[in-house]
Coordinates of C-alpha atoms in Angstrom, one line a residue:
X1 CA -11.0 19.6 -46.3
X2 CA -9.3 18.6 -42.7
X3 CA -8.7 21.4 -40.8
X4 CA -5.3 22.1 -39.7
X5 CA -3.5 23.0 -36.1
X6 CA -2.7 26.7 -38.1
X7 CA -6.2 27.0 -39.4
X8 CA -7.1 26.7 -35.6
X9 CA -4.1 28.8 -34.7
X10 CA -5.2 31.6 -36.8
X11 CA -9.3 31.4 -35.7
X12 CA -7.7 31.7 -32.5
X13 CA -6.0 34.6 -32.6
X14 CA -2.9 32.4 -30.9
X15 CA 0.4 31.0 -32.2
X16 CA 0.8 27.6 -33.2
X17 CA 2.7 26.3 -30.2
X18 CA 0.1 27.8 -27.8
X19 CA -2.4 25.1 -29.7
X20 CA -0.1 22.5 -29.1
X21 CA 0.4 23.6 -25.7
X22 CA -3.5 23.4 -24.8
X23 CA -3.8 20.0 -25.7
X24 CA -0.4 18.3 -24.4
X25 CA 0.2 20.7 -21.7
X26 CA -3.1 22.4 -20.9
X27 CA -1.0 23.7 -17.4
X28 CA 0.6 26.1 -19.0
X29 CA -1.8 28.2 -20.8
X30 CA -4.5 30.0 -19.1
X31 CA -8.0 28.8 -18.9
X32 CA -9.3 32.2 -21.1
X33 CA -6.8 31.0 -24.2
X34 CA -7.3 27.8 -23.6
X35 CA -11.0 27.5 -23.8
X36 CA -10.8 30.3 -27.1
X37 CA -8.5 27.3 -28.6
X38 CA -10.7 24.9 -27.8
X39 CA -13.8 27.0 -29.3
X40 CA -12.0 27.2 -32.3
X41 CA -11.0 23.4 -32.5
X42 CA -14.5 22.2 -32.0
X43 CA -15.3 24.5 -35.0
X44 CA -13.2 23.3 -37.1
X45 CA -13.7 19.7 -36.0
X46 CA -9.8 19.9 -35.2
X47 CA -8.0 17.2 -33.2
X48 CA -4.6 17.0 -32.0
X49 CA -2.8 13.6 -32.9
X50 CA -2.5 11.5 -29.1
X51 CA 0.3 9.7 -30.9
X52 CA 1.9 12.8 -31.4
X53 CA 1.2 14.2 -28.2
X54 CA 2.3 10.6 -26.8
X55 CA 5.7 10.9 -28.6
X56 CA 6.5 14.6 -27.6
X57 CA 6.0 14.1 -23.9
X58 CA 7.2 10.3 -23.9
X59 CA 4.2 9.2 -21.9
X60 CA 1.3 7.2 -23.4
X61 CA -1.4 9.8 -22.1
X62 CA -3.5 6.5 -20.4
X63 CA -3.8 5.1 -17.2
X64 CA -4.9 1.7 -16.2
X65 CA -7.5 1.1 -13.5
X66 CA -7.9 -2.2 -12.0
X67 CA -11.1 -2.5 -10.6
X68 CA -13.0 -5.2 -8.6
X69 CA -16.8 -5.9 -9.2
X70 CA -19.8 -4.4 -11.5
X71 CA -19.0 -1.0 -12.5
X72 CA -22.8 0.0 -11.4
X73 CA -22.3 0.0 -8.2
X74 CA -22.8 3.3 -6.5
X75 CA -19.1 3.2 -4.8
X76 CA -17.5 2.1 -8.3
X77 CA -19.3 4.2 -10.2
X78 CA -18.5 7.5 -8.2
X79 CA -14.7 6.8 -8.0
X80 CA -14.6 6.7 -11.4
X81 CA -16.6 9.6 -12.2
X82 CA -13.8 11.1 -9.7
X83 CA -11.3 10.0 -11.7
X84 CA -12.4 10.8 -15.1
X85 CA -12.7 14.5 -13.6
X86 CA -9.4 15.0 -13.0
X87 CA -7.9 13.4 -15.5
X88 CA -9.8 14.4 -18.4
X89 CA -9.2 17.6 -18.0
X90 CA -5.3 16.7 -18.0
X91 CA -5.6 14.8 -21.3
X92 CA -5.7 11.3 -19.9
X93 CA -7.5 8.5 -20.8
X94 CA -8.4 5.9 -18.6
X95 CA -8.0 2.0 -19.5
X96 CA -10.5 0.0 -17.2
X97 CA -9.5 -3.8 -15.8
X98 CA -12.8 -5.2 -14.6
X99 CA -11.7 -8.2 -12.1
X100 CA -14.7 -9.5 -11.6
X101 CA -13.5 -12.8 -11.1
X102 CA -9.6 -14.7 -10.0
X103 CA -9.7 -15.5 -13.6
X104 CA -10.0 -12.3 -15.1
X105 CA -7.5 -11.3 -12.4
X106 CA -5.1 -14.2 -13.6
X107 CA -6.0 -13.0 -17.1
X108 CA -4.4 -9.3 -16.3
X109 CA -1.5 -10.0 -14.3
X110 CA -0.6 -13.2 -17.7
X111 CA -1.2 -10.3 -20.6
X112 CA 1.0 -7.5 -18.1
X113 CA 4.1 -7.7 -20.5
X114 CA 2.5 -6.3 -23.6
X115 CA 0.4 -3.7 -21.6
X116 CA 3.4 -1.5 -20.5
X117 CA 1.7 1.6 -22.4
X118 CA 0.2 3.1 -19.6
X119 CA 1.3 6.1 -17.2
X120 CA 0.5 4.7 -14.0
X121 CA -1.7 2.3 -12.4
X122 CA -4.6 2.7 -10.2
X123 CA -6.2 -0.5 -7.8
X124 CA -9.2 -0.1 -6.5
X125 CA -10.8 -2.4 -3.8
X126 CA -8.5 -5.7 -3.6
X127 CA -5.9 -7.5 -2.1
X128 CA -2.7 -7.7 -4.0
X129 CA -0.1 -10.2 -3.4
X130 CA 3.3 -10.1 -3.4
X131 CA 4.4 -11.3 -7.0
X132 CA 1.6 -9.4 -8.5
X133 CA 3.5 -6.7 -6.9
X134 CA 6.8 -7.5 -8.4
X135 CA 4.5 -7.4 -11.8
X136 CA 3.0 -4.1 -11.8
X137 CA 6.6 -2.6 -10.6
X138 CA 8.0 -4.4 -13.7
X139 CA 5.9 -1.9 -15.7
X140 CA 8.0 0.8 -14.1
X141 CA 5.2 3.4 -13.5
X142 CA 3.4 4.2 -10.4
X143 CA 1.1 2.4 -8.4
X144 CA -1.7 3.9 -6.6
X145 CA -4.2 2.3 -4.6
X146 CA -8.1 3.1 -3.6
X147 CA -9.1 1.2 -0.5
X148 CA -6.9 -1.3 -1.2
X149 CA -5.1 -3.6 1.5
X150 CA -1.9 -2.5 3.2
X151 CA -0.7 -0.1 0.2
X152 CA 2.9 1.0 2.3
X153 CA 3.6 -2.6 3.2
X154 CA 2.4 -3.9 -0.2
X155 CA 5.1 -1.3 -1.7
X156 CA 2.3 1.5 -3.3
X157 CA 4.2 4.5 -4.4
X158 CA 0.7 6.8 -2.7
X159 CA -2.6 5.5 -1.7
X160 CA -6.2 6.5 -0.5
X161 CA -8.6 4.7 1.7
X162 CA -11.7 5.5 3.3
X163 CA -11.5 4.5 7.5
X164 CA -13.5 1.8 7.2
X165 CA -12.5 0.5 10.7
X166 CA -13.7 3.6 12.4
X167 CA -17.0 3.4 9.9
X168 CA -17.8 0.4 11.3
X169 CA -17.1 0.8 14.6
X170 CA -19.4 4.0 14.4
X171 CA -22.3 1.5 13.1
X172 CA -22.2 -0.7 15.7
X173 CA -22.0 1.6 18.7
X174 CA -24.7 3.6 16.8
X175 CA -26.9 0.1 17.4
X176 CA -26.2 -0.9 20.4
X177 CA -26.3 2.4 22.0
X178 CA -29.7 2.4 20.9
X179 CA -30.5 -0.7 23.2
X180 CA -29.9 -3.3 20.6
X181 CA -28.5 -6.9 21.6
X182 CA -29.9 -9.1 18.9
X183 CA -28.3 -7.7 15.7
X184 CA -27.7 -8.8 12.2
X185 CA -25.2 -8.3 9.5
X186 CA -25.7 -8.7 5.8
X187 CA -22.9 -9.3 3.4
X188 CA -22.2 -10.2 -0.1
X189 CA -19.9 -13.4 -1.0
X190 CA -17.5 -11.5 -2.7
X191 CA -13.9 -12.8 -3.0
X192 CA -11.9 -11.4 -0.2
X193 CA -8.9 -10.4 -2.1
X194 CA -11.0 -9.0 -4.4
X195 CA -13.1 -6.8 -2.3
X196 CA -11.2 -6.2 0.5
X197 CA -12.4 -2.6 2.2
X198 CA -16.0 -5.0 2.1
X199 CA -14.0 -7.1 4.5
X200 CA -12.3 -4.7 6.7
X201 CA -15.4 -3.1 7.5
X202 CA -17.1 -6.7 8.1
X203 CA -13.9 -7.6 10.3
X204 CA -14.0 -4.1 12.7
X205 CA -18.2 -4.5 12.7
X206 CA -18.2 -8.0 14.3
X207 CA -15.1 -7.2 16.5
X208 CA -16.3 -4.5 17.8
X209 CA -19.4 -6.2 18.6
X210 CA -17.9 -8.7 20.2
X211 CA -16.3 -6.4 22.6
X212 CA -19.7 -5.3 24.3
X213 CA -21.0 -8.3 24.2
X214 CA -22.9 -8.8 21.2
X215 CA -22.9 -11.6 19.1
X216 CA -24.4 -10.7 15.4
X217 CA -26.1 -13.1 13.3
X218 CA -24.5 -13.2 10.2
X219 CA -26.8 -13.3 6.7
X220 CA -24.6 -14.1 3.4
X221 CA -26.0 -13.3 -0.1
X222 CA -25.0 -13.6 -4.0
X223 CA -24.9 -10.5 -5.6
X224 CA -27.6 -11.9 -8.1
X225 CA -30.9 -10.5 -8.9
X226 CA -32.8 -11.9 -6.5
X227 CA -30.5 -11.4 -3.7
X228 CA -31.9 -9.3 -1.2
X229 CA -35.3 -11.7 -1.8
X230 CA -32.9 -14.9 -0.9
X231 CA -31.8 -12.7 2.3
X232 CA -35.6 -11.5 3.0
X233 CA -36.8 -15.6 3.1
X234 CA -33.3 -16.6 5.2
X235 CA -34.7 -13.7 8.1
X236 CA -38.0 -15.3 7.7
X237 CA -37.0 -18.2 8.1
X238 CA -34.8 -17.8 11.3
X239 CA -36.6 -18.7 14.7
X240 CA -36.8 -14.8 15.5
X241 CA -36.3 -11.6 13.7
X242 CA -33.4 -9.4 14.8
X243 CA -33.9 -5.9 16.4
X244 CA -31.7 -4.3 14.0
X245 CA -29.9 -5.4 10.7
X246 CA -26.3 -3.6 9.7
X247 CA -25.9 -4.0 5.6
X248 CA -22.4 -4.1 4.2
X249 CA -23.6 -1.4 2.3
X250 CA -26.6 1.1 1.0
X251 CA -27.2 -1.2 -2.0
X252 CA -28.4 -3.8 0.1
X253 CA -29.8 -1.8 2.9
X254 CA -32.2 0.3 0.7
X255 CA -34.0 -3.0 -1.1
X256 CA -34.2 -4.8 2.3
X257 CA -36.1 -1.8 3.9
X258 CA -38.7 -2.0 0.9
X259 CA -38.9 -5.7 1.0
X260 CA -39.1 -5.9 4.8
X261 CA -42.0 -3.1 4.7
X262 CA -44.0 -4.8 2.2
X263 CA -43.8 -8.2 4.4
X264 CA -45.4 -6.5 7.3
X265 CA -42.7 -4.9 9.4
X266 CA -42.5 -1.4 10.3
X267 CA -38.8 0.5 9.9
X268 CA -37.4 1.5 12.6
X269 CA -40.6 0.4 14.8
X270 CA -40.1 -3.3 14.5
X271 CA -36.6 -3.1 12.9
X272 CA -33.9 -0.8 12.8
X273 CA -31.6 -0.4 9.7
X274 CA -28.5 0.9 9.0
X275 CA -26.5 1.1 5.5
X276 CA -23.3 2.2 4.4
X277 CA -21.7 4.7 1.9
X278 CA -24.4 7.6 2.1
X279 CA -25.0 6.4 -1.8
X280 CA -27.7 7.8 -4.2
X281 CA -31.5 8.1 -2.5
X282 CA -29.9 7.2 1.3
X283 CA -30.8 11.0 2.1
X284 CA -34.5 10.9 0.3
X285 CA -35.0 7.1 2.4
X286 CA -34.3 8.4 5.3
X287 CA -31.5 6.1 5.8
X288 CA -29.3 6.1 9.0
X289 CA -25.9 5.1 7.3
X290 CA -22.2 5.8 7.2
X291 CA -21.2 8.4 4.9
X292 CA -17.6 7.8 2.9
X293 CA -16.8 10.6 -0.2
X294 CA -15.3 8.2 -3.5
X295 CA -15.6 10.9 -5.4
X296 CA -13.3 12.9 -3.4
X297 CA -10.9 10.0 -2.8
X298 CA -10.7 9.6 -6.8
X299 CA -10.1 13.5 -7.3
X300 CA -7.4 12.9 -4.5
X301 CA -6.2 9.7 -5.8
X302 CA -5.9 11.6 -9.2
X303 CA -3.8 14.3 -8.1
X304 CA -1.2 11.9 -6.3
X305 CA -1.1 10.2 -9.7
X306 CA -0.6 13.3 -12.0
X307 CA 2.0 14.5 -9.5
X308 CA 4.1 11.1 -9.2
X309 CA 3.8 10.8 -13.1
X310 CA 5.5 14.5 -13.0
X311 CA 8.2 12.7 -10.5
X312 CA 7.1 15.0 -7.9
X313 CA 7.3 14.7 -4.2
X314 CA 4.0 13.5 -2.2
X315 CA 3.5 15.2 1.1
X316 CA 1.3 12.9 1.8
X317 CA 1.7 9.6 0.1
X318 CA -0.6 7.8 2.1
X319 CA -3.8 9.5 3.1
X320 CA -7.1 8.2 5.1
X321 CA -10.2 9.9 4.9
X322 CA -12.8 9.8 7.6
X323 CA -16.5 8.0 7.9
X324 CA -19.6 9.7 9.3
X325 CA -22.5 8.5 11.2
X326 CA -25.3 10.0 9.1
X327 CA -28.2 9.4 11.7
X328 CA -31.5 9.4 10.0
X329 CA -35.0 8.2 10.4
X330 CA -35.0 4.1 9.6
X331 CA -33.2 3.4 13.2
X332 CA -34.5 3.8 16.8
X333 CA -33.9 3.3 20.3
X334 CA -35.0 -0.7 21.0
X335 CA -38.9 -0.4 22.1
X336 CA -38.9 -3.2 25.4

């Protein structure tokens, strides 16, 4: 026999609305009752209708996440463990928009119309144009961004972004300080508009470069199995090795020391390497790398949503969190 919201009421020791409460408005009741009503719902097997729910508050209890990329990847991975944090535990779901591709981007922005059931909208990691704008404001919901391009000027009601210019900036100085001259950066082939924090922090690297004198060489790669091989065999190939290699990120930084190791070369000794994000086994590696926090920018980016949804006032609608230099053993002052 189906349990009932009274049946959980009554396990409870709580009244009926204080059930309803802890499910459509878990603010309001205290984290004591609300975890004895939950105790007793999971007993029972008890769930509260989300239609219901839905209809009571007039919001659809969903928001959609536009995302650029493979969801594997350390960076995409933690923001949305950040997100599913804080918003779990508010009785959202979360509706993911994998834009791998200006197709499946196309594909989104066509089907828009009918997919107005959301609370808000979070992008993460691309370039928006201007009618795609005009879009997602048609929806009528908020629009936060994650390291996305221009968010104020792009007309984002709140955003979050991790400095990527001063991250980059901090890699290069970190290099040449260290006596380096002949340095190389290796990127992906992402879409630009699709990626573009990758791009801002390729942009500031090479400027910044520029400006004492340095002129990387620059090594492109798929983001295919066998891509930090392909990248391995274009460095071989070159007429000299570089001194130190920057990597758009610690996913291709950590592969490239192993590889470069077991072809003969001695890290930091022969070649210094530096990564970016302070991901998963950077610490254990010993990887000198920039440090950025996604899951902290998600649980940020969450609480700007909840509050805009509530139509409350953002103090700070637009907030930038800061890199790190994270010096550790793979690089090294130049040997002469």
């Amino acid at each position: 026999m189906k349990s009932s919201i009274q049946d959980v009421a009554q396990l409870a020791h709580v009244s009926i609305s204080t059930v309803s409460r802890s499910f459509t408005r878990p603010d309001l009741v205290s984290k004591a009752t609300r975890d004895k009503v939950m105790k007793a719902a999971d007993e029972l097997n008890f769930s509260i209708s989300r239609s219901a729910a839905a209809l009571k508050t007039g919001r659809a209890l969903r928001i959609a996440v536009l995302i650029s990329g493979r969801l594997n990847l350390w960076f995409s991975s933690s923001i949305m463990e950040g997100l599913n944090e804080s918003f779990h535990d508010e009785g959202y779901d979360i509706s993911i928009y994998q834009m791998s591709s200006a197709e499946e981007r196309r594909a989104f922005f066509d089907m828009l119309p009918v997919r107005r059931n959301v609370d808000a909208v979070i992008v993460i990691s691309f370039d928006i144009d201007s009618n795609e704008i005009r879009q997602l404001r048609s929806v009528d919901v908020p629009i936060i961004g994650i390291n996305s391009s221009l968010p104020e000027e792009r007309g984002f009601n709140a955003a979050v972004r991790i400095d990527d210019k001063q991250g980059s900036e901090l890699a290069a100085r970190h290099l040449i300080t260290l006596g380096h001259r002949d340095i190389a950066h290796i990127r992906t082939d992402r879409e630009v508009t699709l990626h573009f924090s990758v791009q801002g922090r390729f942009d500031s690297f090479m400027t910044c470069c520029k400006s004492n004198g340095v002129e990387p060489r620059v090594f492109v790669t798929d983001e295919g199995k066998n891509n930090i091989s392909k990248v391995v065999t274009q460095l071989l190939s070159s007429d000299h090795m570089p001194t130190a290699i920057a990597c758009q990120e610690d996913g291709i930084a950590i592969p490239l020391l192993f590889q470069l190791e077991r072809n003969g070369f001695t890290i930091p000794n022969d070649i210094s390497i530096i990564g970016y994000d302070d991901s998963t086994y950077a610490r254990d590696l010993g990887l000198t790398t920039i440090r950025q926090t996604p899951v902290e920018m998600a649980h940020e980016a969450a609480r700007m949503t909840l509050a805009l949804i509530d139509k409350q006032p953002l103090d700070e609608p637009f907030k930038t969190f800061p890199a790190q230099l994270i010096v550790r053993s793979t690089t090294a002052r130049l040997r002469h």
